[in-house]
Structures are given as structure tokens and as C-alpha cells.
Short mmCIF file of N, CA and C in Angstrom, two decimals:
data_model
loop_
_atom_site.label_atom_id
_atom_site.label_comp_id
_atom_site.label_asym_id
_atom_site.label_seq_id
_atom_site.Cartn_x
_atom_site.Cartn_y
_atom_site.Cartn_z
N MET A 297 96.12 90.38 79.52
CA MET A 297 96.88 90.11 80.78
C MET A 297 97.95 91.22 81.13
N ALA A 298 98.64 91.60 79.97
CA ALA A 298 99.54 92.63 80.21
C ALA A 298 98.84 94.07 80.84
N ARG A 299 97.63 94.32 80.34
CA ARG A 299 96.91 95.45 80.84
C ARG A 299 96.59 95.15 82.32
N ASN A 300 96.10 94.01 82.69
CA ASN A 300 95.74 93.80 84.11
C ASN A 300 96.98 93.76 85.01
N ARG A 301 98.05 93.39 84.51
CA ARG A 301 99.26 93.48 85.29
C ARG A 301 99.75 94.91 85.46
N ALA A 302 99.53 95.68 84.30
CA ALA A 302 99.88 97.20 84.44
C ALA A 302 98.89 97.88 85.52
N LEU A 303 97.72 97.45 85.49
CA LEU A 303 96.69 98.05 86.51
C LEU A 303 97.08 97.59 87.81
N GLN A 304 97.49 96.35 88.04
CA GLN A 304 97.93 95.94 89.39
C GLN A 304 99.05 96.74 89.83
N ALA A 305 100.04 96.94 88.96
CA ALA A 305 101.23 97.79 89.39
C ALA A 305 100.84 99.25 89.84
N GLU A 306 99.79 99.75 89.05
CA GLU A 306 99.28 101.01 89.48
C GLU A 306 98.51 101.02 90.81
N TRP A 307 97.63 100.00 90.96
CA TRP A 307 96.87 99.92 92.20
C TRP A 307 97.61 99.46 93.39
N TYR A 308 98.53 98.45 93.15
CA TYR A 308 99.08 97.77 94.31
C TYR A 308 100.58 97.90 94.55
N GLY A 309 101.17 98.76 93.54
CA GLY A 309 102.58 99.01 93.58
C GLY A 309 103.44 98.20 92.76
N GLU A 310 102.90 97.04 92.40
CA GLU A 310 103.56 96.08 91.54
C GLU A 310 102.65 94.88 91.20
N PRO A 311 102.78 94.15 90.10
CA PRO A 311 101.89 93.05 89.86
C PRO A 311 101.68 92.13 91.04
N LEU A 312 100.43 91.65 91.28
CA LEU A 312 100.26 90.86 92.41
C LEU A 312 101.05 89.48 92.32
N GLY A 313 101.35 88.94 91.18
CA GLY A 313 102.07 87.83 90.94
C GLY A 313 103.55 87.87 91.68
N ASP A 314 104.05 89.05 91.58
CA ASP A 314 105.48 89.34 92.23
C ASP A 314 105.29 89.37 93.70
N ARG A 315 104.22 90.05 94.18
CA ARG A 315 104.07 90.13 95.60
C ARG A 315 103.75 88.78 96.17
N VAL A 316 102.85 88.10 95.58
CA VAL A 316 102.57 86.78 96.09
C VAL A 316 103.70 85.75 96.02
N ARG A 317 104.42 85.78 94.96
CA ARG A 317 105.63 84.89 94.93
C ARG A 317 106.49 85.13 96.02
N ARG A 318 106.85 86.38 96.50
CA ARG A 318 107.69 86.62 97.66
C ARG A 318 107.14 86.04 98.86
N ILE A 319 105.80 86.10 99.00
CA ILE A 319 105.18 85.59 100.16
C ILE A 319 105.32 83.98 100.19
N LEU A 320 105.05 83.41 99.00
CA LEU A 320 105.20 81.95 98.88
C LEU A 320 106.62 81.38 99.15
N ASP A 321 107.54 82.18 98.63
CA ASP A 321 109.00 81.76 98.91
C ASP A 321 109.35 82.21 100.22
N GLY A 322 108.86 83.26 100.85
CA GLY A 322 109.29 83.45 102.23
C GLY A 322 108.72 82.70 103.23
N LEU A 323 107.51 82.21 102.98
CA LEU A 323 106.83 81.36 104.01
C LEU A 323 106.89 79.82 103.65
N GLY A 324 107.39 79.51 102.49
CA GLY A 324 107.39 78.10 102.11
C GLY A 324 105.96 77.54 101.91
N LEU A 325 105.08 78.35 101.41
CA LEU A 325 103.70 77.93 101.24
C LEU A 325 103.42 77.53 99.75
N SER A 326 102.39 76.71 99.66
CA SER A 326 101.93 76.51 98.16
C SER A 326 100.75 77.52 98.00
N GLN A 327 100.47 77.71 96.72
CA GLN A 327 99.47 78.67 96.25
C GLN A 327 98.06 78.26 96.95
N SER A 328 97.85 76.97 96.97
CA SER A 328 96.48 76.45 97.60
C SER A 328 96.59 76.90 99.07
N ALA A 329 97.64 76.70 99.79
CA ALA A 329 97.71 77.04 101.27
C ALA A 329 97.42 78.61 101.39
N LEU A 330 98.13 79.39 100.60
CA LEU A 330 97.99 80.83 100.74
C LEU A 330 96.52 81.21 100.40
N ALA A 331 96.03 80.56 99.42
CA ALA A 331 94.51 80.99 98.98
C ALA A 331 93.66 80.71 100.15
N ARG A 332 93.89 79.57 100.85
CA ARG A 332 93.02 79.41 102.07
C ARG A 332 93.21 80.43 103.07
N VAL A 333 94.38 80.82 103.37
CA VAL A 333 94.64 81.94 104.34
C VAL A 333 93.98 83.18 103.94
N LEU A 334 94.04 83.59 102.67
CA LEU A 334 93.51 84.83 102.19
C LEU A 334 91.95 84.83 102.07
N GLY A 335 91.37 83.62 101.91
CA GLY A 335 89.94 83.42 101.82
C GLY A 335 89.52 83.48 100.38
N LEU A 336 90.46 83.00 99.46
CA LEU A 336 90.14 82.97 98.03
C LEU A 336 90.26 81.44 97.53
N SER A 337 89.66 81.27 96.41
CA SER A 337 89.78 79.95 95.86
C SER A 337 91.14 79.81 95.22
N PRO A 338 91.74 78.72 95.15
CA PRO A 338 93.07 78.53 94.45
C PRO A 338 93.00 79.03 93.09
N PRO A 339 92.00 78.80 92.15
CA PRO A 339 91.90 79.20 90.89
C PRO A 339 91.87 80.87 90.84
N MET A 340 91.12 81.48 91.75
CA MET A 340 91.12 82.88 91.87
C MET A 340 92.54 83.56 92.06
N LEU A 341 93.23 82.94 93.09
CA LEU A 341 94.55 83.41 93.35
C LEU A 341 95.43 83.25 92.21
N SER A 342 95.32 82.07 91.51
CA SER A 342 96.11 81.93 90.16
C SER A 342 95.75 82.92 89.16
N GLN A 343 94.56 83.20 88.98
CA GLN A 343 94.09 84.27 88.03
C GLN A 343 94.63 85.64 88.41
N LEU A 344 94.68 85.98 89.56
CA LEU A 344 95.33 87.31 90.07
C LEU A 344 96.79 87.34 89.81
N MET A 345 97.48 86.19 90.12
CA MET A 345 98.92 86.14 89.93
C MET A 345 99.28 86.14 88.54
N SER A 346 98.52 85.51 87.67
CA SER A 346 98.83 85.61 86.25
C SER A 346 98.32 86.77 85.44
N GLY A 347 97.51 87.56 86.01
CA GLY A 347 96.95 88.70 85.35
C GLY A 347 95.70 88.58 84.66
N HIS A 348 95.17 87.34 84.75
CA HIS A 348 93.79 87.05 84.12
C HIS A 348 92.80 87.87 84.73
N ARG A 349 92.96 88.24 86.08
CA ARG A 349 92.04 89.09 86.79
C ARG A 349 92.98 90.22 87.45
N ALA A 350 92.38 91.43 87.38
CA ALA A 350 93.27 92.56 87.83
C ALA A 350 93.20 92.96 89.33
N LYS A 351 91.90 92.79 89.84
CA LYS A 351 91.59 93.36 91.22
C LYS A 351 91.07 92.46 92.10
N ILE A 352 91.57 92.65 93.31
CA ILE A 352 90.91 92.04 94.56
C ILE A 352 89.97 93.01 95.03
N SER A 353 88.70 92.63 95.09
CA SER A 353 87.65 93.50 95.47
C SER A 353 87.19 93.43 96.94
N ASN A 354 87.56 92.18 97.66
CA ASN A 354 87.10 92.05 98.96
C ASN A 354 88.07 92.72 99.91
N PRO A 355 87.69 93.64 100.69
CA PRO A 355 88.66 94.27 101.70
C PRO A 355 89.25 93.43 102.62
N ALA A 356 88.46 92.34 103.01
CA ALA A 356 89.01 91.37 104.00
C ALA A 356 90.23 90.52 103.38
N VAL A 357 90.18 90.26 102.14
CA VAL A 357 91.20 89.59 101.38
C VAL A 357 92.49 90.53 101.33
N LEU A 358 92.24 91.77 101.04
CA LEU A 358 93.35 92.68 101.01
C LEU A 358 93.95 92.86 102.33
N GLY A 359 93.21 92.81 103.38
CA GLY A 359 93.79 93.00 104.62
C GLY A 359 94.56 91.76 104.95
N ARG A 360 94.08 90.60 104.73
CA ARG A 360 94.82 89.41 105.00
C ARG A 360 96.16 89.37 104.17
N LEU A 361 96.14 89.78 102.88
CA LEU A 361 97.21 89.77 102.08
C LEU A 361 98.29 90.67 102.73
N LEU A 362 97.89 91.86 103.22
CA LEU A 362 98.96 92.71 103.85
C LEU A 362 99.49 92.09 105.18
N ALA A 363 98.68 91.43 105.90
CA ALA A 363 99.23 90.74 107.09
C ALA A 363 100.08 89.68 106.86
N VAL A 364 99.81 88.93 105.80
CA VAL A 364 100.65 87.69 105.34
C VAL A 364 102.02 88.36 104.86
N GLU A 365 101.79 89.32 104.12
CA GLU A 365 103.05 89.95 103.50
C GLU A 365 103.96 90.44 104.62
N ASP A 366 103.44 91.06 105.65
CA ASP A 366 104.25 91.67 106.78
C ASP A 366 104.92 90.44 107.51
N LEU A 367 104.19 89.31 107.65
CA LEU A 367 104.65 88.09 108.28
C LEU A 367 105.82 87.54 107.40
N ALA A 368 105.67 87.55 106.18
CA ALA A 368 106.76 87.00 105.30
C ALA A 368 108.01 87.93 105.33
N ALA A 369 107.77 89.17 105.46
CA ALA A 369 108.83 90.09 105.53
C ALA A 369 109.50 90.35 106.87
N ASP A 370 108.93 89.83 107.88
CA ASP A 370 109.54 89.91 109.30
C ASP A 370 110.57 88.98 109.41
N PRO A 371 111.86 89.42 109.74
CA PRO A 371 112.97 88.57 109.92
C PRO A 371 112.89 87.51 110.98
N ALA A 372 111.98 87.87 111.95
CA ALA A 372 111.80 86.92 113.05
C ALA A 372 110.93 85.65 112.65
N THR A 373 110.35 85.68 111.45
CA THR A 373 109.46 84.66 111.07
C THR A 373 110.31 83.40 110.75
N ALA A 374 111.52 83.71 110.32
CA ALA A 374 112.42 82.48 109.94
C ALA A 374 112.72 81.68 111.22
N ALA A 375 112.60 82.12 112.46
CA ALA A 375 112.79 81.44 113.53
C ALA A 375 111.58 80.61 114.12
N LEU A 376 110.42 80.87 113.45
CA LEU A 376 109.11 80.20 113.94
C LEU A 376 109.23 78.76 113.65
N SER A 377 108.71 77.96 114.33
CA SER A 377 108.53 76.52 114.14
C SER A 377 107.34 76.30 113.13
N ALA A 378 107.23 75.22 112.58
CA ALA A 378 106.12 75.06 111.56
C ALA A 378 104.89 75.20 112.28
N GLY A 379 104.70 74.84 113.47
CA GLY A 379 103.49 74.85 114.27
C GLY A 379 103.09 76.45 114.53
N GLU A 380 104.17 77.13 114.93
CA GLU A 380 103.98 78.57 115.24
C GLU A 380 103.63 79.25 113.98
N LEU A 381 104.20 78.95 112.81
CA LEU A 381 103.85 79.66 111.62
C LEU A 381 102.40 79.35 111.20
N ARG A 382 102.06 78.06 111.34
CA ARG A 382 100.63 77.58 111.11
C ARG A 382 99.73 78.39 111.96
N ALA A 383 100.05 78.60 113.21
CA ALA A 383 99.13 79.37 114.17
C ALA A 383 99.05 80.82 113.80
N ARG A 384 100.17 81.41 113.41
CA ARG A 384 100.04 82.84 112.99
C ARG A 384 99.12 83.03 111.68
N LEU A 385 99.34 81.97 110.71
CA LEU A 385 98.51 81.95 109.42
C LEU A 385 97.07 81.78 109.83
N ASP A 386 96.75 80.88 110.78
CA ASP A 386 95.42 80.68 111.17
C ASP A 386 94.74 81.89 111.72
N GLU A 387 95.60 82.63 112.57
CA GLU A 387 95.13 83.85 113.19
C GLU A 387 94.79 84.95 112.03
N ILE A 388 95.68 85.00 111.07
CA ILE A 388 95.42 85.89 109.96
C ILE A 388 94.19 85.54 109.19
N ARG A 389 93.89 84.24 108.95
CA ARG A 389 92.82 83.79 108.19
C ARG A 389 91.53 84.13 108.97
N SER A 390 91.52 84.18 110.24
CA SER A 390 90.41 84.37 111.08
C SER A 390 89.98 85.72 111.30
N VAL A 391 90.76 86.76 110.91
CA VAL A 391 90.70 88.10 111.14
C VAL A 391 90.04 88.84 109.95
N ALA A 392 88.99 89.65 110.06
CA ALA A 392 88.43 90.45 108.93
C ALA A 392 89.29 91.66 108.75
N ALA A 393 89.18 92.21 107.59
CA ALA A 393 90.01 93.48 107.27
C ALA A 393 90.00 94.59 108.27
N PRO A 394 88.68 95.07 108.68
CA PRO A 394 88.65 96.13 109.67
C PRO A 394 89.45 95.91 110.89
N ALA A 395 89.44 94.77 111.39
CA ALA A 395 90.09 94.45 112.66
C ALA A 395 91.60 94.42 112.53
N LEU A 396 92.11 94.38 111.26
CA LEU A 396 93.61 94.44 111.01
C LEU A 396 94.06 95.83 111.18
N GLY A 397 93.30 96.82 111.04
CA GLY A 397 93.67 98.23 111.33
C GLY A 397 94.57 98.75 110.20
N ARG A 398 94.48 98.13 109.02
CA ARG A 398 95.39 98.60 107.92
C ARG A 398 94.62 99.29 106.77
N PRO A 399 95.17 100.18 106.16
CA PRO A 399 94.46 100.89 105.02
C PRO A 399 94.31 99.95 103.84
N PRO A 400 93.49 100.20 102.97
CA PRO A 400 93.44 99.42 101.66
C PRO A 400 94.70 99.36 101.01
N LEU A 401 95.04 98.20 100.45
CA LEU A 401 96.28 98.07 99.59
C LEU A 401 96.11 98.78 98.25
N GLU A 402 96.79 99.93 98.06
CA GLU A 402 96.68 100.61 96.79
C GLU A 402 98.15 100.85 96.21
N ARG A 403 98.78 101.66 96.88
CA ARG A 403 100.23 101.97 96.43
C ARG A 403 101.14 101.69 97.57
N PRO A 404 102.42 101.38 97.20
CA PRO A 404 103.31 101.14 98.34
C PRO A 404 103.51 102.43 99.09
N THR A 405 103.66 102.31 100.51
CA THR A 405 103.93 103.45 101.28
C THR A 405 105.42 103.83 101.14
N ALA A 406 105.69 104.97 101.58
CA ALA A 406 107.23 105.33 101.64
C ALA A 406 107.88 104.36 102.64
N VAL A 407 107.21 103.93 103.68
CA VAL A 407 107.83 102.96 104.69
C VAL A 407 108.14 101.69 103.86
N ARG A 408 107.18 101.02 103.06
CA ARG A 408 107.42 99.88 102.41
C ARG A 408 108.64 99.97 101.29
N ALA A 409 108.64 101.21 100.75
CA ALA A 409 109.64 101.41 99.75
C ALA A 409 111.05 101.41 100.39
N VAL A 410 111.26 102.00 101.48
CA VAL A 410 112.49 102.01 102.23
C VAL A 410 112.76 100.73 102.63
N GLN A 411 111.86 99.98 103.25
CA GLN A 411 112.07 98.56 103.71
C GLN A 411 112.56 97.71 102.39
N ALA A 412 111.77 97.74 101.43
CA ALA A 412 112.16 97.00 100.25
C ALA A 412 113.56 97.42 99.75
N LEU A 413 114.00 98.63 99.70
CA LEU A 413 115.28 99.00 99.24
C LEU A 413 116.35 98.46 100.28
N LEU A 414 116.16 98.64 101.55
CA LEU A 414 117.22 98.09 102.42
C LEU A 414 117.30 96.66 102.32
N ARG A 415 116.17 95.86 102.22
CA ARG A 415 116.28 94.50 102.24
C ARG A 415 116.75 93.92 100.88
N GLU A 416 116.65 94.74 99.88
CA GLU A 416 117.25 94.27 98.54
C GLU A 416 118.73 94.46 98.55
N VAL A 417 119.39 95.46 99.26
CA VAL A 417 120.84 95.61 99.21
C VAL A 417 121.54 94.93 100.30
N ALA A 418 120.90 94.45 101.36
CA ALA A 418 121.58 93.90 102.42
C ALA A 418 120.70 92.86 103.19
N SER A 419 121.33 91.89 103.76
CA SER A 419 120.59 90.98 104.68
C SER A 419 120.38 91.58 105.95
N ALA A 420 119.52 90.84 106.64
CA ALA A 420 119.10 91.39 108.14
C ALA A 420 120.40 91.44 108.94
N ALA A 421 121.21 90.38 108.80
CA ALA A 421 122.47 90.35 109.59
C ALA A 421 123.51 91.59 109.13
N GLU A 422 123.52 91.83 107.94
CA GLU A 422 124.35 92.99 107.37
C GLU A 422 123.79 94.36 107.96
N ILE A 423 122.55 94.40 107.89
CA ILE A 423 121.92 95.76 108.40
C ILE A 423 122.13 95.90 109.96
N GLU A 424 122.02 94.77 110.63
CA GLU A 424 122.44 94.82 112.07
C GLU A 424 123.83 95.19 112.33
N ALA A 425 124.62 94.61 111.54
CA ALA A 425 126.12 94.87 111.67
C ALA A 425 126.42 96.36 111.42
N ALA A 426 125.88 96.90 110.34
CA ALA A 426 126.02 98.30 110.03
C ALA A 426 125.53 99.19 111.07
N ALA A 427 124.31 98.82 111.65
CA ALA A 427 123.78 99.68 112.71
C ALA A 427 124.66 99.55 113.99
N ALA A 428 125.22 98.47 114.31
CA ALA A 428 126.12 98.35 115.40
C ALA A 428 127.35 99.17 115.24
N LEU A 429 127.86 99.25 113.99
CA LEU A 429 129.05 100.08 113.68
C LEU A 429 128.89 101.49 113.92
N ILE A 430 127.68 102.06 113.63
CA ILE A 430 127.47 103.49 113.75
C ILE A 430 126.67 103.93 115.05
N ALA A 431 126.21 102.99 115.77
CA ALA A 431 125.40 103.27 116.96
C ALA A 431 125.99 104.23 117.93
N ALA A 432 127.23 104.06 118.24
CA ALA A 432 127.85 104.90 119.21
C ALA A 432 127.80 106.49 118.85
N GLU A 433 128.10 106.71 117.57
CA GLU A 433 128.14 108.19 117.13
C GLU A 433 126.79 108.56 116.49
N PHE A 434 126.06 107.76 115.95
CA PHE A 434 124.91 108.06 115.34
C PHE A 434 123.69 107.14 115.69
N PRO A 435 123.25 107.22 116.91
CA PRO A 435 122.29 106.24 117.51
C PRO A 435 120.97 106.45 116.68
N ASP A 436 120.51 107.58 116.29
CA ASP A 436 119.28 107.75 115.68
C ASP A 436 119.29 107.02 114.32
N LEU A 437 120.39 107.14 113.65
CA LEU A 437 120.54 106.60 112.33
C LEU A 437 120.57 104.99 112.41
N ALA A 438 121.23 104.64 113.50
CA ALA A 438 121.30 103.16 113.74
C ALA A 438 119.91 102.68 114.08
N ASP A 439 119.11 103.39 114.79
CA ASP A 439 117.77 102.97 115.06
C ASP A 439 116.85 102.85 113.69
N VAL A 440 117.10 103.92 112.73
CA VAL A 440 116.49 103.91 111.58
C VAL A 440 116.82 102.61 110.76
N LEU A 441 118.09 102.24 110.78
CA LEU A 441 118.55 101.11 109.97
C LEU A 441 117.80 99.91 110.61
N ARG A 442 117.83 99.86 111.92
CA ARG A 442 117.12 98.59 112.44
C ARG A 442 115.72 98.54 112.31
N ILE A 443 115.08 99.62 112.48
CA ILE A 443 113.47 99.70 112.39
C ILE A 443 113.12 99.38 110.99
N TYR A 444 113.64 99.99 110.00
CA TYR A 444 113.38 99.85 108.59
C TYR A 444 113.89 98.65 107.87
N GLY A 445 115.20 98.32 108.35
CA GLY A 445 115.87 97.18 107.71
C GLY A 445 115.53 95.86 108.27
N THR A 446 115.23 95.75 109.40
CA THR A 446 114.98 94.36 110.09
C THR A 446 113.71 94.30 110.76
N GLY A 447 113.02 95.48 111.01
CA GLY A 447 111.87 95.47 111.80
C GLY A 447 110.52 95.14 110.99
N ARG A 448 109.37 95.13 111.77
CA ARG A 448 108.09 94.84 111.13
C ARG A 448 107.71 96.12 110.55
N ALA A 449 106.74 95.95 109.49
CA ALA A 449 106.29 97.14 108.81
C ALA A 449 105.40 98.06 109.67
N GLY A 450 104.65 97.44 110.53
CA GLY A 450 103.90 98.17 111.55
C GLY A 450 104.73 99.10 112.49
N ASP A 451 105.88 98.57 112.87
CA ASP A 451 106.79 99.41 113.74
C ASP A 451 107.42 100.41 112.94
N ALA A 452 107.80 100.16 111.79
CA ALA A 452 108.33 101.16 110.91
C ALA A 452 107.35 102.28 110.50
N GLU A 453 106.10 101.93 110.24
CA GLU A 453 105.03 102.90 109.88
C GLU A 453 104.76 103.78 111.12
N GLU A 454 104.73 103.17 112.34
CA GLU A 454 104.49 103.94 113.51
C GLU A 454 105.75 104.96 113.78
N HIS A 455 106.98 104.47 113.52
CA HIS A 455 108.19 105.36 113.67
C HIS A 455 108.03 106.48 112.76
N PHE A 456 107.63 106.13 111.49
CA PHE A 456 107.56 107.23 110.33
C PHE A 456 106.48 108.36 110.85
N ARG A 457 105.41 107.83 111.33
CA ARG A 457 104.31 108.87 111.74
C ARG A 457 104.87 109.67 112.91
N ARG A 458 105.53 109.01 113.90
CA ARG A 458 106.02 109.71 115.08
C ARG A 458 107.04 110.76 114.74
N ILE A 459 107.96 110.36 113.76
CA ILE A 459 109.04 111.31 113.49
C ILE A 459 108.60 112.47 112.55
N LEU A 460 107.73 112.11 111.53
CA LEU A 460 107.19 113.15 110.67
C LEU A 460 105.89 113.88 111.18
N GLY A 461 105.26 113.40 112.24
CA GLY A 461 104.09 114.05 112.73
C GLY A 461 102.92 113.72 111.86
N ASN A 462 102.93 112.52 111.15
CA ASN A 462 101.80 112.29 110.18
C ASN A 462 100.94 111.24 110.92
#
């Protein structure tokens, strides 16, 4: 299991159990509910989380995992009603990986690393307050704080590509 978790950290940026627990906590889902959204059996999700299995080989499952992870990380998700959240999860469940337009989940992108860092050191409200304090003199920096600190991963990735020309 330790070897599988090490492989997961190499392939996915961290062990899948850590990633999945953040999703479960962020969305208030059970493992069974998340497994249904991803298109996995509950035992398979449990095996991936515990390190009994190392790899998710189905690209559609990887795409849905990324989409659910984005949903859980989006500060606006907290304001969704239970019905709205269920609808978003149903939408994710119904979409195959190529339609999601996301690359395979292998290593964390620079964008995800910056988002994780900002969200680890400050709440969304604190990031917004910091951006408001510097906006008048440093508007571009305030935008970066807002986009990466409280925005959606897709918006941050688009900003990153636009600014760096990648």
C-alpha cells in the first residue's frame, strides 16, 4: 500500500485518498455517492483511497474526478442549495472525459499549486479583503489574488495561459 500511495503521489500529485477526502469534506458527500458520480464502484473507490490500488485507468473517471475536485474547490459551491449541488454532480456524472476538455490527471499544475497555497494560508474572505486593500495601487496583483485565491481552476488556468502565452 505504501508503494501504491507513493505512485499515486508521483502520478496525481498526492495520494488519491487525500484528494478524495477533500472532495468528500468539501461537498459533504459519502464515499458511495462520490463513487456513483465518478462512475466507480464504492469498493473500487475505497481501494484507490486506501492505496490497495494505485491507478485510475479510465480517462472518463479521471475527467470526472477533476470536475468534482474543481466543484469542491470553488468558493461559490458553498452557496448552492442541496438540489443545485445534486444537479451539478449529475451533470458531471453524465459527461465523458473528452467532453470535459481537461488533460489527464497526472501532476498538479502550477495553477493548482498556487491555488492550494493561497487557500491553505487564507480563507476566501481574507483573500478578497487583501485584494481590496491593494486594488487601488496594484490592480493586477489584486486580480491575481482573486483569480487564484477564490476563483475557479479553469479561470485561473486560462489567466495563466493568457499572461504567460502558453
